[in-house]
Amino acid sequence: MIQIRHIRLRSITAENTYGVDVPLSPGLNVIQADNTSGKSTTLMSIIYGLGLERAIGPKLDVPLPYAMRERIQSAPDSPYETVLESHVAIELANDNGEYMTVRRDITGAAEQKLVRTWDCRLDEVDLGLGNQRDFFLYDAGAAIREDGFHHRLATFVGWDLPQVPRFDGDEGLLYVETLFPMFFVEQKRGWSAIQGPLPTYLGIQDLPRRVMEFILDLDAGKVRRRRSELRKELLILQTRYRELRKEVVEGKSTLVRIEGLPNEPTASFGQEGAVQLSVYYGEEWRSLSNVAEEIRSRVSAFDEAEFAVVDDAETGLKVELADAEERYANLNAQIQVLRQDFQLARSERQGFKDRVEALEVDLLRNQDALKLQKLGSTLGSAATDHTCPTCQQAVATELLPAVSREAMGLEENVVFIKSQLDLYRAMLGSASDSIDLINVRYQSLREDLQEQRSKIRSLKRDLLRPTKSPARSELEEIVRLEARLERWQAQQEKVDGAVDALRTIAQEWAGVRAELKELGPGNLTMSDQAKINAFQGTIQDLLGRFRFQSFRASDITLSQDDFRPQVVTEDDDGDRLVKDIGFEASASDGIRLKWSYILSLLQLSKSYETNHVGFAVFDEPGQQQMRELDLAAFFAASAKGAGTDRQILVTTSEVLDRVNASLEGVEATIHSYDGFILQAT
């Protein structure tokens, strides 16, 4: 938490230096002056000095009057002087005993995006003390980088700002600009809403709820943010798993079939992760380990045998050549059939894919129609109601087909389409697996075909050699088998490495799933509810003290969704109704409710752990011609709520005598000004 200890404004012309210094203390501080004298300028300089223009509107215009930007006069009848340079300086103190002085130029010397800071009090800066450091505003990274001022400001306050979802589907920081409207009530727009008004144009989803969850430091908000982070981690892990699995299973040179590798990460695979590799060898699927053992045995037998000469092996070579040619023709035929199977499988998979896409469109349409029906729409129900959709008259039954069953309703349609989606998605996955197997078998048959072609050439060469020459065809076949075994083993090593990586991903996925399950639904915890109850109770108590009359103070509660004030009433039948206050309250009671809400939020920070900034600002709280009695109650509640460890800043144009009367018996620091606040120094 922080407090504002000093505000300095300077507007420099060719002839004079105009300005004001407002030292502030803990507790209630009241700035009293006539209208158009510059008291709101003093408070709005806090907004500008801290770079919070976006808290009050989408534009980055300087929220200060022309006296700080263009021209200034010492009295209403004095000539104007052109402003050459101007700046704002603010001294801040946090609850760690640290000080930070912030200076931001308006015109003249430095760019408005530059913020100068010193790690000391303002009077020490005047003496040349303290370490200076410059920061930037509004450019990318101002809220997250070390040289960004809002990152520095959040650190000084003690905030660890969370990541929140945005409407563009991405995530971003809960900017400091979204929080300050709950602490700073400026005169032009601040009184128009109980919460804020918050800068919704920043594109943050559910902004009121997320702001209040952070300020109140609710466990539910932390759980929701952690759940969002975990779901994002799950998605990343699933994507990594699918991509790695696809790379292994669907590779163009894949010669092995992988069994026991799930399509999605599972906890059981992460623990065991046993997979089996098989190859298409000898026109059947066989375990790779068994085939490898068989080939090694054949190689060993060949190494131990003597080379046969052509004369001795001629008969066997001719028989082997005939077998090889027959097998070559058979393999060719199998490849042709397999190509047809591949085309059919691709066509089937595309059909399933088209069906899934069509069902997804149907599901959305039925869900939208069901939503409209629940809202009271009767469009599209004419046929089932036996009503002409044009003239709305009853249709004779003979004009409709005679059927013995009725069409399904929208809810039944939604359930049915979802079941169809599950079925066709499973069939689509099965079709994809079939294509993968066909691809492995096709690659294996092509290798067999190439080997048979090489074998036939070797046998023919042997039969043409001299009779006493050694037969080389068997040697060449052994070499080919060893080469194939090496390729299989290389793929096995690749698969083994991928399986280890997939198992690690599955383990991480299971850990994230377990943590996600342990988080629970993310509703308000008992601690949260106690905090909300205290917040609500304080609001009700203050409403009673401020003479709120539109409803009974005890009927004002807080919404469980965004903690906006709502009223509990009964209808004519005695049923309980809960509705947003909105325009139900009078204009003056709307001001009383705003007082109560902002003050209660500050008071709550004294009894509970929250992320309140530590101060509250009210620019002209006497809106709607509030009575002196009500204003006195406001001042008393403000002084009590601030105490000595919090701070409340108030500006008022009420005459000084009325202010003093309202503050009778209340501890407050009063800064009263006659004429313009900005005077030549």
JSON list of N, CA and C in Angstrom, two decimals, residues 26 87 103 110 124 139 146 190 192 220 290 310 338 366 474 483 522 597-599 611 651 655 658:
[
{"chain": "A", "resi": 26, "resn": "PRO", "atom": "N", "xyz": [-1.35, 11.35, 6.60]},
{"chain": "A", "resi": 26, "resn": "PRO", "atom": "CA", "xyz": [-2.27, 10.22, 6.73]},
{"chain": "A", "resi": 26, "resn": "PRO", "atom": "C", "xyz": [-3.59, 10.70, 7.29]},
{"chain": "A", "resi": 87, "resn": "HIS", "atom": "N", "xyz": [5.00, 20.92, -15.23]},
{"chain": "A", "resi": 87, "resn": "HIS", "atom": "CA", "xyz": [5.21, 19.54, -14.79]},
{"chain": "A", "resi": 87, "resn": "HIS", "atom": "C", "xyz": [4.45, 19.28, -13.50]},
{"chain": "A", "resi": 103, "resn": "ARG", "atom": "N", "xyz": [8.15, 12.61, -11.13]},
{"chain": "A", "resi": 103, "resn": "ARG", "atom": "CA", "xyz": [7.95, 13.85, -11.87]},
{"chain": "A", "resi": 103, "resn": "ARG", "atom": "C", "xyz": [7.64, 13.52, -13.33]},
{"chain": "A", "resi": 110, "resn": "ALA", "atom": "N", "xyz": [10.51, 17.69, -21.41]},
{"chain": "A", "resi": 110, "resn": "ALA", "atom": "CA", "xyz": [10.65, 16.28, -21.75]},
{"chain": "A", "resi": 110, "resn": "ALA", "atom": "C", "xyz": [9.39, 15.72, -22.39]},
{"chain": "A", "resi": 124, "resn": "GLU", "atom": "N", "xyz": [13.98, 16.36, -0.37]},
{"chain": "A", "resi": 124, "resn": "GLU", "atom": "CA", "xyz": [15.35, 15.87, -0.55]},
{"chain": "A", "resi": 124, "resn": "GLU", "atom": "C", "xyz": [15.77, 15.96, -2.02]},
{"chain": "A", "resi": 139, "resn": "ASP", "atom": "N", "xyz": [4.25, 2.82, -24.05]},
{"chain": "A", "resi": 139, "resn": "ASP", "atom": "CA", "xyz": [4.79, 1.97, -25.10]},
{"chain": "A", "resi": 139, "resn": "ASP", "atom": "C", "xyz": [4.75, 0.52, -24.62]},
{"chain": "A", "resi": 146, "resn": "GLU", "atom": "N", "xyz": [11.36, -3.83, -16.70]},
{"chain": "A", "resi": 146, "resn": "GLU", "atom": "CA", "xyz": [11.97, -3.13, -15.57]},
{"chain": "A", "resi": 146, "resn": "GLU", "atom": "C", "xyz": [12.00, -1.62, -15.79]},
{"chain": "A", "resi": 190, "resn": "GLY", "atom": "N", "xyz": [-16.63, 9.90, -12.60]},
{"chain": "A", "resi": 190, "resn": "GLY", "atom": "CA", "xyz": [-16.47, 8.98, -11.48]},
{"chain": "A", "resi": 190, "resn": "GLY", "atom": "C", "xyz": [-17.72, 8.69, -10.70]},
{"chain": "A", "resi": 192, "resn": "SER", "atom": "N", "xyz": [-20.72, 8.38, -11.94]},
{"chain": "A", "resi": 192, "resn": "SER", "atom": "CA", "xyz": [-21.76, 7.82, -12.80]},
{"chain": "A", "resi": 192, "resn": "SER", "atom": "C", "xyz": [-21.99, 6.34, -12.57]},
{"chain": "A", "resi": 220, "resn": "ALA", "atom": "N", "xyz": [-10.86, -17.32, -4.55]},
{"chain": "A", "resi": 220, "resn": "ALA", "atom": "CA", "xyz": [-11.57, -17.75, -5.75]},
{"chain": "A", "resi": 220, "resn": "ALA", "atom": "C", "xyz": [-10.91, -17.19, -7.00]},
{"chain": "A", "resi": 290, "resn": "ASN", "atom": "N", "xyz": [11.31, -60.43, -32.78]},
{"chain": "A", "resi": 290, "resn": "ASN", "atom": "CA", "xyz": [11.38, -61.80, -33.32]},
{"chain": "A", "resi": 290, "resn": "ASN", "atom": "C", "xyz": [12.00, -61.82, -34.71]},
{"chain": "A", "resi": 310, "resn": "VAL", "atom": "N", "xyz": [28.86, -72.22, -58.48]},
{"chain": "A", "resi": 310, "resn": "VAL", "atom": "CA", "xyz": [27.69, -72.18, -59.36]},
{"chain": "A", "resi": 310, "resn": "VAL", "atom": "C", "xyz": [27.31, -73.57, -59.85]},
{"chain": "A", "resi": 338, "resn": "LEU", "atom": "N", "xyz": [-3.04, -52.49, -52.42]},
{"chain": "A", "resi": 338, "resn": "LEU", "atom": "CA", "xyz": [-2.84, -51.60, -51.28]},
{"chain": "A", "resi": 338, "resn": "LEU", "atom": "C", "xyz": [-3.07, -50.14, -51.68]},
{"chain": "A", "resi": 366, "resn": "ASN", "atom": "N", "xyz": [-28.58, -25.85, -33.60]},
{"chain": "A", "resi": 366, "resn": "ASN", "atom": "CA", "xyz": [-29.59, -26.31, -32.66]},
{"chain": "A", "resi": 366, "resn": "ASN", "atom": "C", "xyz": [-29.42, -25.66, -31.29]},
{"chain": "A", "resi": 474, "resn": "GLU", "atom": "N", "xyz": [23.27, -65.42, -52.51]},
{"chain": "A", "resi": 474, "resn": "GLU", "atom": "CA", "xyz": [22.89, -65.55, -51.10]},
{"chain": "A", "resi": 474, "resn": "GLU", "atom": "C", "xyz": [23.62, -64.51, -50.26]},
{"chain": "A", "resi": 483, "resn": "ALA", "atom": "N", "xyz": [21.05, -54.75, -44.07]},
{"chain": "A", "resi": 483, "resn": "ALA", "atom": "CA", "xyz": [20.76, -53.32, -44.28]},
{"chain": "A", "resi": 483, "resn": "ALA", "atom": "C", "xyz": [19.34, -53.00, -43.81]},
{"chain": "A", "resi": 522, "resn": "GLY", "atom": "N", "xyz": [-13.60, -23.58, -7.73]},
{"chain": "A", "resi": 522, "resn": "GLY", "atom": "CA", "xyz": [-13.20, -22.17, -7.74]},
{"chain": "A", "resi": 522, "resn": "GLY", "atom": "C", "xyz": [-14.26, -21.23, -7.22]},
{"chain": "A", "resi": 597, "resn": "TYR", "atom": "N", "xyz": [-19.55, 2.34, -0.80]},
{"chain": "A", "resi": 597, "resn": "TYR", "atom": "CA", "xyz": [-18.81, 1.27, -1.48]},
{"chain": "A", "resi": 597, "resn": "TYR", "atom": "C", "xyz": [-17.30, 1.53, -1.41]},
{"chain": "A", "resi": 598, "resn": "ILE", "atom": "N", "xyz": [-16.89, 2.75, -1.78]},
{"chain": "A", "resi": 598, "resn": "ILE", "atom": "CA", "xyz": [-15.45, 3.07, -1.81]},
{"chain": "A", "resi": 598, "resn": "ILE", "atom": "C", "xyz": [-14.87, 3.10, -0.40]},
{"chain": "A", "resi": 599, "resn": "LEU", "atom": "N", "xyz": [-15.60, 3.68, 0.55]},
{"chain": "A", "resi": 599, "resn": "LEU", "atom": "CA", "xyz": [-15.11, 3.73, 1.93]},
{"chain": "A", "resi": 599, "resn": "LEU", "atom": "C", "xyz": [-15.04, 2.34, 2.55]},
{"chain": "A", "resi": 611, "resn": "ASN", "atom": "N", "xyz": [-5.65, -6.20, -1.55]},
{"chain": "A", "resi": 611, "resn": "ASN", "atom": "CA", "xyz": [-4.68, -5.51, -2.41]},
{"chain": "A", "resi": 611, "resn": "ASN", "atom": "C", "xyz": [-5.10, -4.06, -2.62]},
{"chain": "A", "resi": 651, "resn": "THR", "atom": "N", "xyz": [-11.86, 16.88, -2.29]},
{"chain": "A", "resi": 651, "resn": "THR", "atom": "CA", "xyz": [-11.97, 18.29, -2.69]},
{"chain": "A", "resi": 651, "resn": "THR", "atom": "C", "xyz": [-13.42, 18.71, -2.54]},
{"chain": "A", "resi": 655, "resn": "VAL", "atom": "N", "xyz": [-18.60, 26.25, 0.98]},
{"chain": "A", "resi": 655, "resn": "VAL", "atom": "CA", "xyz": [-17.99, 27.38, 1.67]},
{"chain": "A", "resi": 655, "resn": "VAL", "atom": "C", "xyz": [-17.27, 26.87, 2.91]},
{"chain": "A", "resi": 658, "resn": "ARG", "atom": "N", "xyz": [-19.19, 26.03, 6.13]},
{"chain": "A", "resi": 658, "resn": "ARG", "atom": "CA", "xyz": [-19.96, 24.79, 6.10]},
{"chain": "A", "resi": 658, "resn": "ARG", "atom": "C", "xyz": [-19.03, 23.59, 6.21]}
]
